[in-house]
Short mmCIF file of C-alpha atoms and ligand atoms in Angstrom, two decimals:
data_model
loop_
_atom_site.label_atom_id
_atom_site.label_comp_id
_atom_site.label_asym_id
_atom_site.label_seq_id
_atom_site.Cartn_x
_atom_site.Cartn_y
_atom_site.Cartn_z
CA UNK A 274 145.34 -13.70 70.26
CA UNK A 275 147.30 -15.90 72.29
CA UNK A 276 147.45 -19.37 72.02
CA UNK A 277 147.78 -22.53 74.49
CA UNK A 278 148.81 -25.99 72.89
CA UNK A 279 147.62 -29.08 75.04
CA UNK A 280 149.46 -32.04 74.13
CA UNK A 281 147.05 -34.63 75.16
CA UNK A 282 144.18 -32.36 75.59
CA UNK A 283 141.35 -34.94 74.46
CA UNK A 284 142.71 -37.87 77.76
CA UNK A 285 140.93 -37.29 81.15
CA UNK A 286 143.45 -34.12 82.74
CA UNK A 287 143.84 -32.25 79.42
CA UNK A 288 139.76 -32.34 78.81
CA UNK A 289 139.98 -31.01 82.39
CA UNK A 290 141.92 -28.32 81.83
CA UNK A 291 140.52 -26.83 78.68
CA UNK A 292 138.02 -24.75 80.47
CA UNK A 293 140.37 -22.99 82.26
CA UNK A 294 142.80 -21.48 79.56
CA UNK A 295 139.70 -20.87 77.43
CA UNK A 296 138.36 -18.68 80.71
CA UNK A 297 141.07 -16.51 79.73
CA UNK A 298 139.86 -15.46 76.14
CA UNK A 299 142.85 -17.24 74.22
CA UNK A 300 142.57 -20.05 71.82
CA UNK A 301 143.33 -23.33 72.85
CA UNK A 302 144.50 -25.87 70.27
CA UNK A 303 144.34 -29.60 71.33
CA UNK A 304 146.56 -32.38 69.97
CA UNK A 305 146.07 -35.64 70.55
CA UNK A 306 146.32 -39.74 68.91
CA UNK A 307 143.10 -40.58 70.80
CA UNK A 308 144.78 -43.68 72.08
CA UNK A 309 142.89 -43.37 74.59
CA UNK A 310 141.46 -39.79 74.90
CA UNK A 311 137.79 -39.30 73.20
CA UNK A 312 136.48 -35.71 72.00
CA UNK A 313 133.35 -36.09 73.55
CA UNK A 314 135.16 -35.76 76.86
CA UNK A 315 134.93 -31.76 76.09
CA UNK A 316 131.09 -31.47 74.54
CA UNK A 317 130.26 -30.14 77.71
CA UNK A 318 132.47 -26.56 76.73
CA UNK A 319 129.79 -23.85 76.10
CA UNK A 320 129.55 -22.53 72.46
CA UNK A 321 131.49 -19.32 72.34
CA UNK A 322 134.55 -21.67 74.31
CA UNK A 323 133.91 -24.32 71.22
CA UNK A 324 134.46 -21.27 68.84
CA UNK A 325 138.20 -20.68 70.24
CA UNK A 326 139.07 -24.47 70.33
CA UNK A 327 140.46 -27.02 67.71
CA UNK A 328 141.23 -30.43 67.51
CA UNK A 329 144.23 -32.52 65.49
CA UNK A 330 144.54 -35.59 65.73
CA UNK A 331 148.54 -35.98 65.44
CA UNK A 332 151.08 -38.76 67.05
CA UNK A 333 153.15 -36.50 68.97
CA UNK A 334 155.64 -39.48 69.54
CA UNK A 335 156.64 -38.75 65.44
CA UNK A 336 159.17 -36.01 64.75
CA UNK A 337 156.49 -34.51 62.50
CA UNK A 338 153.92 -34.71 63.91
CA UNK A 339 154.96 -32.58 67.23
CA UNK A 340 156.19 -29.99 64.46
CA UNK A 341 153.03 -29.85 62.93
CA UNK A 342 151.36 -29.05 65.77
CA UNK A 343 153.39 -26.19 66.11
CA UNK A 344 152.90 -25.23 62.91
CA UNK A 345 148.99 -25.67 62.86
CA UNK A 346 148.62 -23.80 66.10
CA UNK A 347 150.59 -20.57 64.84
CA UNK A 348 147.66 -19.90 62.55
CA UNK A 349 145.55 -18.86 65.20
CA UNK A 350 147.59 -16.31 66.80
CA UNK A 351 150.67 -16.12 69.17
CA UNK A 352 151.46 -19.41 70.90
CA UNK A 353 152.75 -18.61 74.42
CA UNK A 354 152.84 -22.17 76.06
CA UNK A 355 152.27 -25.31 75.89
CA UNK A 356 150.75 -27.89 78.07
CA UNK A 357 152.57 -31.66 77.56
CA UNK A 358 149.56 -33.99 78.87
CA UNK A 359 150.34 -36.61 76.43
CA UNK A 360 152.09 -40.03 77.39
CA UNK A 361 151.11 -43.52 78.26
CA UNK A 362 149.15 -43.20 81.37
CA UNK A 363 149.07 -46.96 82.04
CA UNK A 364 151.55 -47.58 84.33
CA UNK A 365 150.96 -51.69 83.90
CA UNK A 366 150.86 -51.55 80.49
CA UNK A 367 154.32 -50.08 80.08
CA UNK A 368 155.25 -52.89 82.44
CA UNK A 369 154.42 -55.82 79.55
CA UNK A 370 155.87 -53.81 76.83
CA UNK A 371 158.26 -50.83 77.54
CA UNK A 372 158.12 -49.79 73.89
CA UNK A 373 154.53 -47.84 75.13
CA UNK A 374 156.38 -45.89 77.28
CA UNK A 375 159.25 -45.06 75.53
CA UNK A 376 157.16 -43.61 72.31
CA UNK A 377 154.13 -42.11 74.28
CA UNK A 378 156.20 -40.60 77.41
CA UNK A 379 159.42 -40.42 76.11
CA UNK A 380 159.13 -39.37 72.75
CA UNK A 381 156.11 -37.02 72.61
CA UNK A 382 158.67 -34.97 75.07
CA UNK A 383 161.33 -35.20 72.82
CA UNK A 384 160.26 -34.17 69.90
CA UNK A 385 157.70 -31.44 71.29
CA UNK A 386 160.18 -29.78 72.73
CA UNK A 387 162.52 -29.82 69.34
CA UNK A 388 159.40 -28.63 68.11
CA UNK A 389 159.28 -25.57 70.48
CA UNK A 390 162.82 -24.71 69.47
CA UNK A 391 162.11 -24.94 66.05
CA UNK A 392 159.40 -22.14 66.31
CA UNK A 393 160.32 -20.28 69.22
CA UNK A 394 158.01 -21.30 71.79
CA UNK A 395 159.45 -20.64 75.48
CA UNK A 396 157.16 -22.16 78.46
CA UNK A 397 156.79 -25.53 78.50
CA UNK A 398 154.08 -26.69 81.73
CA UNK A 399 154.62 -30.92 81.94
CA UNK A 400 152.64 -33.25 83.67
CA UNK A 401 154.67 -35.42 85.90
CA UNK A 402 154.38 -38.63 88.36
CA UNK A 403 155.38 -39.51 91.57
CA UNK A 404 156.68 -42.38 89.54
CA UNK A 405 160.00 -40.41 89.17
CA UNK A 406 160.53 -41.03 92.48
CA UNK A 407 160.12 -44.52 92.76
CA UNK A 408 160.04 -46.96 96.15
CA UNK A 409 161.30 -44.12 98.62
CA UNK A 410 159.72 -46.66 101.61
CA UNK A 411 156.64 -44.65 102.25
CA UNK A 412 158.22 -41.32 103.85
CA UNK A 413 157.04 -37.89 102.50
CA UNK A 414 159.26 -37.36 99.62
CA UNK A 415 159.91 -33.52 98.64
CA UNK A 416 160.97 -32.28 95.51
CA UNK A 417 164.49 -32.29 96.51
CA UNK A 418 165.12 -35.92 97.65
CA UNK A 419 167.50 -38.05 95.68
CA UNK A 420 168.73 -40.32 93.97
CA UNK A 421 165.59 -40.61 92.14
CA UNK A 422 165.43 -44.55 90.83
CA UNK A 423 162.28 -45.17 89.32
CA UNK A 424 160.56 -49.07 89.62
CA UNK A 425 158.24 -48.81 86.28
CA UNK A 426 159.16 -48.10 82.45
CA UNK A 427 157.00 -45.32 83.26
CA UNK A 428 158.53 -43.87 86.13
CA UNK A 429 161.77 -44.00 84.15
CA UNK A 430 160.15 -42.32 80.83
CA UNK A 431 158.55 -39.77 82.98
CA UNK A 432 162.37 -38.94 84.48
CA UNK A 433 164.35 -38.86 80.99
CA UNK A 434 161.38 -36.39 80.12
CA UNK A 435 162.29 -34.14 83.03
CA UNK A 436 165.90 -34.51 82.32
CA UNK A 437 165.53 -33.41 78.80
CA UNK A 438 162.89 -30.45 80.18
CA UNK A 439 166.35 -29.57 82.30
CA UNK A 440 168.48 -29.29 79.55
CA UNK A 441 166.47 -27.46 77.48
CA UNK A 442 165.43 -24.69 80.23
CA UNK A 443 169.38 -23.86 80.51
CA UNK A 444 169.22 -23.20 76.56
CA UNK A 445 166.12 -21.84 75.27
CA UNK A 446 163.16 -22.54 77.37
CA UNK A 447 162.12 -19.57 79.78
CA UNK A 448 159.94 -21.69 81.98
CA UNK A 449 159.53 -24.92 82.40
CA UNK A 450 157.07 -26.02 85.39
CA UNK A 451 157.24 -30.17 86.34
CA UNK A 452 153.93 -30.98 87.29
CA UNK A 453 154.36 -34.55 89.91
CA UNK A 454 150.90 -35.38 90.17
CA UNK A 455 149.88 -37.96 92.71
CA UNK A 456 147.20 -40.65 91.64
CA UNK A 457 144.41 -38.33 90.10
CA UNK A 458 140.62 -39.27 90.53
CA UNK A 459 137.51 -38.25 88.73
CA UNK A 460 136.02 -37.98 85.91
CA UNK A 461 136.08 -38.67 82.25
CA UNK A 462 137.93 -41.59 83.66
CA UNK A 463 140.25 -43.73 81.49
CA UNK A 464 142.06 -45.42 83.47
CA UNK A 465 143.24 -46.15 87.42
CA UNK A 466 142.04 -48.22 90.17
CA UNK A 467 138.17 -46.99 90.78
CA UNK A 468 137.30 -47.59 86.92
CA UNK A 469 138.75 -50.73 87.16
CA UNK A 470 136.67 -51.79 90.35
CA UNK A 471 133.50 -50.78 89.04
CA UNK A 472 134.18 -52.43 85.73
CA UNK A 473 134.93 -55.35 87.56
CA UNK A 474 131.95 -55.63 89.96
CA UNK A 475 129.64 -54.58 86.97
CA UNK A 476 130.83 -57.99 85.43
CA UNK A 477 130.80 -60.12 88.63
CA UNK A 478 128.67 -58.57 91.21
CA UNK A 479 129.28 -61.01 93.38
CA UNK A 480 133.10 -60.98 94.01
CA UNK A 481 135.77 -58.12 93.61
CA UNK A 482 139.57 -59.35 93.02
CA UNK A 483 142.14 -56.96 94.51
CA UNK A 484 145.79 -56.80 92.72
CA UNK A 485 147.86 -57.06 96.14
CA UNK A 486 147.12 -57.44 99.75
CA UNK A 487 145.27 -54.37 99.81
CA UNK A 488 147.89 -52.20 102.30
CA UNK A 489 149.15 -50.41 99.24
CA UNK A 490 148.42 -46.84 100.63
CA UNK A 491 148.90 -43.71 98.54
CA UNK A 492 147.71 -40.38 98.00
CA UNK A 493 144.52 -39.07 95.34
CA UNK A 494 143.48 -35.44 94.61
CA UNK A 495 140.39 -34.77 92.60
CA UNK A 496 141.06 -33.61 89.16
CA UNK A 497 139.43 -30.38 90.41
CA UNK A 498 142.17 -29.58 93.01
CA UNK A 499 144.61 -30.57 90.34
CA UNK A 500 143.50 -28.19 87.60
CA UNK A 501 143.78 -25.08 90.32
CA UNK A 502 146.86 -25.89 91.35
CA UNK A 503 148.49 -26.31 88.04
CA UNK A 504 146.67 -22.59 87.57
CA UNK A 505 147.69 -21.39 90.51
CA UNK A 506 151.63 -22.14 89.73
CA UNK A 507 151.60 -21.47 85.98
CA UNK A 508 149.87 -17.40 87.23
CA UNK A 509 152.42 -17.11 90.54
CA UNK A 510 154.71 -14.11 89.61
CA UNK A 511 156.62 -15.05 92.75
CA UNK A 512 158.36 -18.10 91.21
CA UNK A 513 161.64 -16.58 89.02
CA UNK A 514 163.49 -20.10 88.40
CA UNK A 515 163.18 -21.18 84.97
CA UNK A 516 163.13 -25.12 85.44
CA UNK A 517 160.55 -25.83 88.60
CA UNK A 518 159.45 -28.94 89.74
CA UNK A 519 156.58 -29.20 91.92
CA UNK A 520 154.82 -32.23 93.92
CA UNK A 521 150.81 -31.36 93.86
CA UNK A 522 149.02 -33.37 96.18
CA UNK A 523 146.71 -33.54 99.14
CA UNK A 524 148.15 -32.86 103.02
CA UNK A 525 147.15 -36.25 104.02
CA UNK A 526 148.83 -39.63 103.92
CA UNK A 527 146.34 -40.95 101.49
CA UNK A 528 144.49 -44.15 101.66
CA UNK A 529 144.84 -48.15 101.27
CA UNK A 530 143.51 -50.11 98.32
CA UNK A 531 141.45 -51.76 101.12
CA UNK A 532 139.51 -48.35 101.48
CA UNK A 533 138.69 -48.22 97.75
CA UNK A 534 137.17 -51.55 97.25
CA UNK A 535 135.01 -51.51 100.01
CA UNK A 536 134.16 -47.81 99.07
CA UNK A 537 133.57 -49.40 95.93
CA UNK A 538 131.44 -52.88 97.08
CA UNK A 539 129.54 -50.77 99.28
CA UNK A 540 128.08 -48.23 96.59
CA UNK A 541 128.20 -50.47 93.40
CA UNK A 542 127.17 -54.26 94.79
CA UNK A 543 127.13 -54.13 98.81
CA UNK A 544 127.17 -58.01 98.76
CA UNK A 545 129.72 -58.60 97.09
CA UNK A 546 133.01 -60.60 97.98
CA UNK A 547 136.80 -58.80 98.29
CA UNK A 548 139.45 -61.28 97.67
CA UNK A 549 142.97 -59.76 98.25
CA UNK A 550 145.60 -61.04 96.29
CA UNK A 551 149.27 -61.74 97.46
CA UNK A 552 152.21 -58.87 98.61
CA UNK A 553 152.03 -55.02 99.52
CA UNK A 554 152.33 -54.17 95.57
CA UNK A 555 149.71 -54.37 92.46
CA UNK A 556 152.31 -55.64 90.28
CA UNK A 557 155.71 -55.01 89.09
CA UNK A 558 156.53 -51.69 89.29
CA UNK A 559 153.41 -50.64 91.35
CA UNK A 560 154.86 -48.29 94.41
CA UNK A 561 153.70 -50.30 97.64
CA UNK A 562 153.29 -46.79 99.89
CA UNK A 563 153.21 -42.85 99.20
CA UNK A 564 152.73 -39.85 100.17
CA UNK A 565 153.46 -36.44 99.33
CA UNK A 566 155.16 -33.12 101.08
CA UNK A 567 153.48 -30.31 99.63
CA UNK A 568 155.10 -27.50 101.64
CA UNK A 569 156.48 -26.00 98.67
CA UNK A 570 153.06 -25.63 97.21
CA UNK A 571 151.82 -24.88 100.36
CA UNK A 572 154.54 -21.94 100.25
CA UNK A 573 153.16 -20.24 97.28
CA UNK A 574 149.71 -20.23 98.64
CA UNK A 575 148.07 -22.74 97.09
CA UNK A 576 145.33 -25.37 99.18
CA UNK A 577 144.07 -28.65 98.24
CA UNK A 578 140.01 -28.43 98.98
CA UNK A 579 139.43 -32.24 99.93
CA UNK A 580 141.18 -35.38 101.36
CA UNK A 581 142.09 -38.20 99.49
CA UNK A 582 139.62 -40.59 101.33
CA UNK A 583 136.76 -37.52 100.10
CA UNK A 584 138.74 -37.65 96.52
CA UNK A 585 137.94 -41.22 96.24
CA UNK A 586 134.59 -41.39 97.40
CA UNK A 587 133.34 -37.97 94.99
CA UNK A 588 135.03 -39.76 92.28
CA UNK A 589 133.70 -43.20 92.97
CA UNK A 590 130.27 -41.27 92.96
CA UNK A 591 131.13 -39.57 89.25
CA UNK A 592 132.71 -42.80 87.86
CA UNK A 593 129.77 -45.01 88.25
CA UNK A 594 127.26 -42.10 87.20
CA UNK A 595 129.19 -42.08 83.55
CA UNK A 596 129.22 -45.64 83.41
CA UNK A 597 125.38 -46.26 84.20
CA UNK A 598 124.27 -43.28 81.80
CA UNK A 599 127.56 -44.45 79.34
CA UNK A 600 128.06 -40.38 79.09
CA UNK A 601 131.72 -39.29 79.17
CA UNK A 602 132.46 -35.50 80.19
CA UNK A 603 134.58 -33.73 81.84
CA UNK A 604 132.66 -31.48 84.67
CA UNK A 605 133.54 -27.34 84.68
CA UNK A 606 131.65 -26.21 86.86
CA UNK A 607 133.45 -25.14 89.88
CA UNK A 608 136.72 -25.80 88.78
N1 LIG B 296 145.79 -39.57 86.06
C1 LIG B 296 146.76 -39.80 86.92
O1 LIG B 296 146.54 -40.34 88.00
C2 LIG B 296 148.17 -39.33 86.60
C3 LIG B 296 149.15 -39.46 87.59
C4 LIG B 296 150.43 -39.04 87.31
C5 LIG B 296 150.73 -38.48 86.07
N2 LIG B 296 149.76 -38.38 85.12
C6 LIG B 296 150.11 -37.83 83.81
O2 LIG B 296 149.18 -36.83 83.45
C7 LIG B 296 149.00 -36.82 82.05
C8 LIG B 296 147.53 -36.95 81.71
O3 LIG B 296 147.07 -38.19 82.22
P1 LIG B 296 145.57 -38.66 82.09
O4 LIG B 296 145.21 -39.32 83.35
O5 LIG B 296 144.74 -37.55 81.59
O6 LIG B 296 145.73 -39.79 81.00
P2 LIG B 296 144.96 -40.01 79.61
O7 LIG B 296 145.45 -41.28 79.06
O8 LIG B 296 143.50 -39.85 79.83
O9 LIG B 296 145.48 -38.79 78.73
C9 LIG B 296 146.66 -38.83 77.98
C10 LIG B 296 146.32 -38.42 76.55
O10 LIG B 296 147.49 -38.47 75.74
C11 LIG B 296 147.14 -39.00 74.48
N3 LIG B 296 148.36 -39.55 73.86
C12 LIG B 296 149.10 -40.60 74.29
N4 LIG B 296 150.12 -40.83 73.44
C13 LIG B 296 150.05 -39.88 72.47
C14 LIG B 296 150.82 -39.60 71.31
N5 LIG B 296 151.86 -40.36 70.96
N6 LIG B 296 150.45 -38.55 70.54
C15 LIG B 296 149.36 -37.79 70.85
N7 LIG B 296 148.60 -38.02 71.94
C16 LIG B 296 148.93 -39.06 72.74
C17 LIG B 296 146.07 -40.04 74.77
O11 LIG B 296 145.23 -40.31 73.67
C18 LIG B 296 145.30 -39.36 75.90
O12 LIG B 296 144.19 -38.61 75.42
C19 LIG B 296 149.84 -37.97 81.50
O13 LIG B 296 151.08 -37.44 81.09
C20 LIG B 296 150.03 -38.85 82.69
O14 LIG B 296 151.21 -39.61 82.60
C21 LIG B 296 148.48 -38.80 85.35
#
């Protein structure tokens, strides 16, 4: 039997992606701290998938604990790959205290891939930001601009990851595939701008406060697209390089932080007040503009299925579902 490890499995991507690998017949063995993933986020699975899945709760960020869960997934059969989900996903609160980033981005990279050395394990699939690239002034950025200077602890983190992913894929790696996700929407949501806007208006219907101006314009793809066209690069037989990095996004130029909240106000509490703050950026570190060229995804056959402005407005539709009914899942169908 072969077997996937997904290091982060239990956050909002990873609980995602589970269905997919598990499609396949193999066993999929999720590690995660639950910092800030939850179980539950994967009750939806259907029996016989619950059969071929495990949890363990490990800090990956401890040299340890990634070679434990090495060493706990090699009792169910051959592991062929794993998945590196796990990291800080707060962009803001890396900003207040870099130690976050360095332990949950940084290290859980580090030692999982001294882990994979240590027992053999050759394809490595990483999840990636457009942080890496940081404040490139809002033109598309492809995969082969440079110098990449990052603005957030996180950005940074995320780049020393890659770097060590590009070491290692000259010694014993056989494939390495650099996910740079965009800003991903939907659902079980724990964390990003629409969660935080609902949360907000649920508190004070009657006013929403905006981090920013509101011109900060960037790109979203539903978790949906995302999960296919991590799938869709990790199956290609037509990619031979050991180390690729790949931007997934939509085509578009994405939308502004204007868009969202009144996408937001008008669904959740119509009357409602927007105040904008001050400047074209969140906060320190926050990447003022966007967007994504996709053409080498594009190349290898691969299509994004909605917008970002249709992104936003599904997931605005799934976040405030799970918070009225307070039921956290991550949806399969479809995807
Ligand atoms: N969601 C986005 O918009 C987005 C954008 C760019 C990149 N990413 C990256 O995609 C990946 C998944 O993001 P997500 O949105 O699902 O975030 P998430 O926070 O929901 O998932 C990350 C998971 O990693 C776990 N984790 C963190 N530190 C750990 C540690 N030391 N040991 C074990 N587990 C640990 C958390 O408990 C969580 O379940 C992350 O690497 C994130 O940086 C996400």
């Amino acid at each position: 039997l072969k077997v996937s490890i997904v290091a982060g499995g239990a956050g909002f991507v990873g609980a995602n992606l589970l269905h997919s690998l598990l499609e396949e017949q193999r066993h999929v063995v999720v590690v995660d701290n639950l910092i800030r993933g939850r179980q539950d986020f994967y009750l939806g699975l259907h029996e016989e998938f619950q059969k071929r899945l495990s949890f363990y709760n490990i800090d990956l960020s401890k040299p340890d604990g990634s070679s434990e869960a090495l060493s706990v997934a090699k009792r169910y059969g051959t592991v062929d790959e794993v998945w590196h989900l796990a990291a800080n996903s707060d962009i803001y609160s890396g900003v207040l205290n870099p130690d976050i980033d360095f332990k949950n981005t940084f290290l859980t990279t580090y030692f999982l891939l001294e882990a994979m050395r240590q027992y053999d394990v050759a394809t490595l699939h990483f999840s990636s930001s457009s942080a890496v690239y940081g404040d490139l002034g809002g033109r598309a950025i492809s995969e082969d601009v440079g110098p990449l200077l990052p603005i957030s602890n996180y950005g940074a983190m995320k780049l020393a990851s890659e770097a060590i992913i590009s070491a290692a894929s000259v010694s014993y790696l056989s494939r390495a595939n650099i996910f740079r996700f965009p800003n991903v929407v939907g659902v079980p949501a724990t964390h990003g701008v629409i969660l935080d806007f609902v949360r907000k208006l649920k508190n004070d219907p009657g006013r929403l406060d905006v981090l920013g101006d509101g011109t900060q314009k960037k790109c979203y793809l539903h978790v949906r697209d995302l999960i296919n066209a991590m799938m869709h690069v990790r199956n290609c037989s037509a990619i031979s390089k050991k180390l690729f990095p790949v931007n997934i996004g939509p085509v578009d130029e994405g939308v502004t932080v204007e868009f969202i909240a009144q996408s937001v106000v008008r669904r959740v509490s119509p009357q409602a007040r927007i105040l904008f703050g001050n400047g074209n950026s969140g906060w320190v570190g926050d990447v003022p503009r966007f967007h994504y060229s996709i053409k080498k995804l594009l190349g290898l056959g691969w299509e994004p299925r909605i917008s970002s402005s249709e992104a936003i407005l599904l997931a605005i539709e799934e976040i405030v579902a799970e918070e009225d009914t307070g039921i956290k899942r991550a949806i399969y169908s479809g995807a």
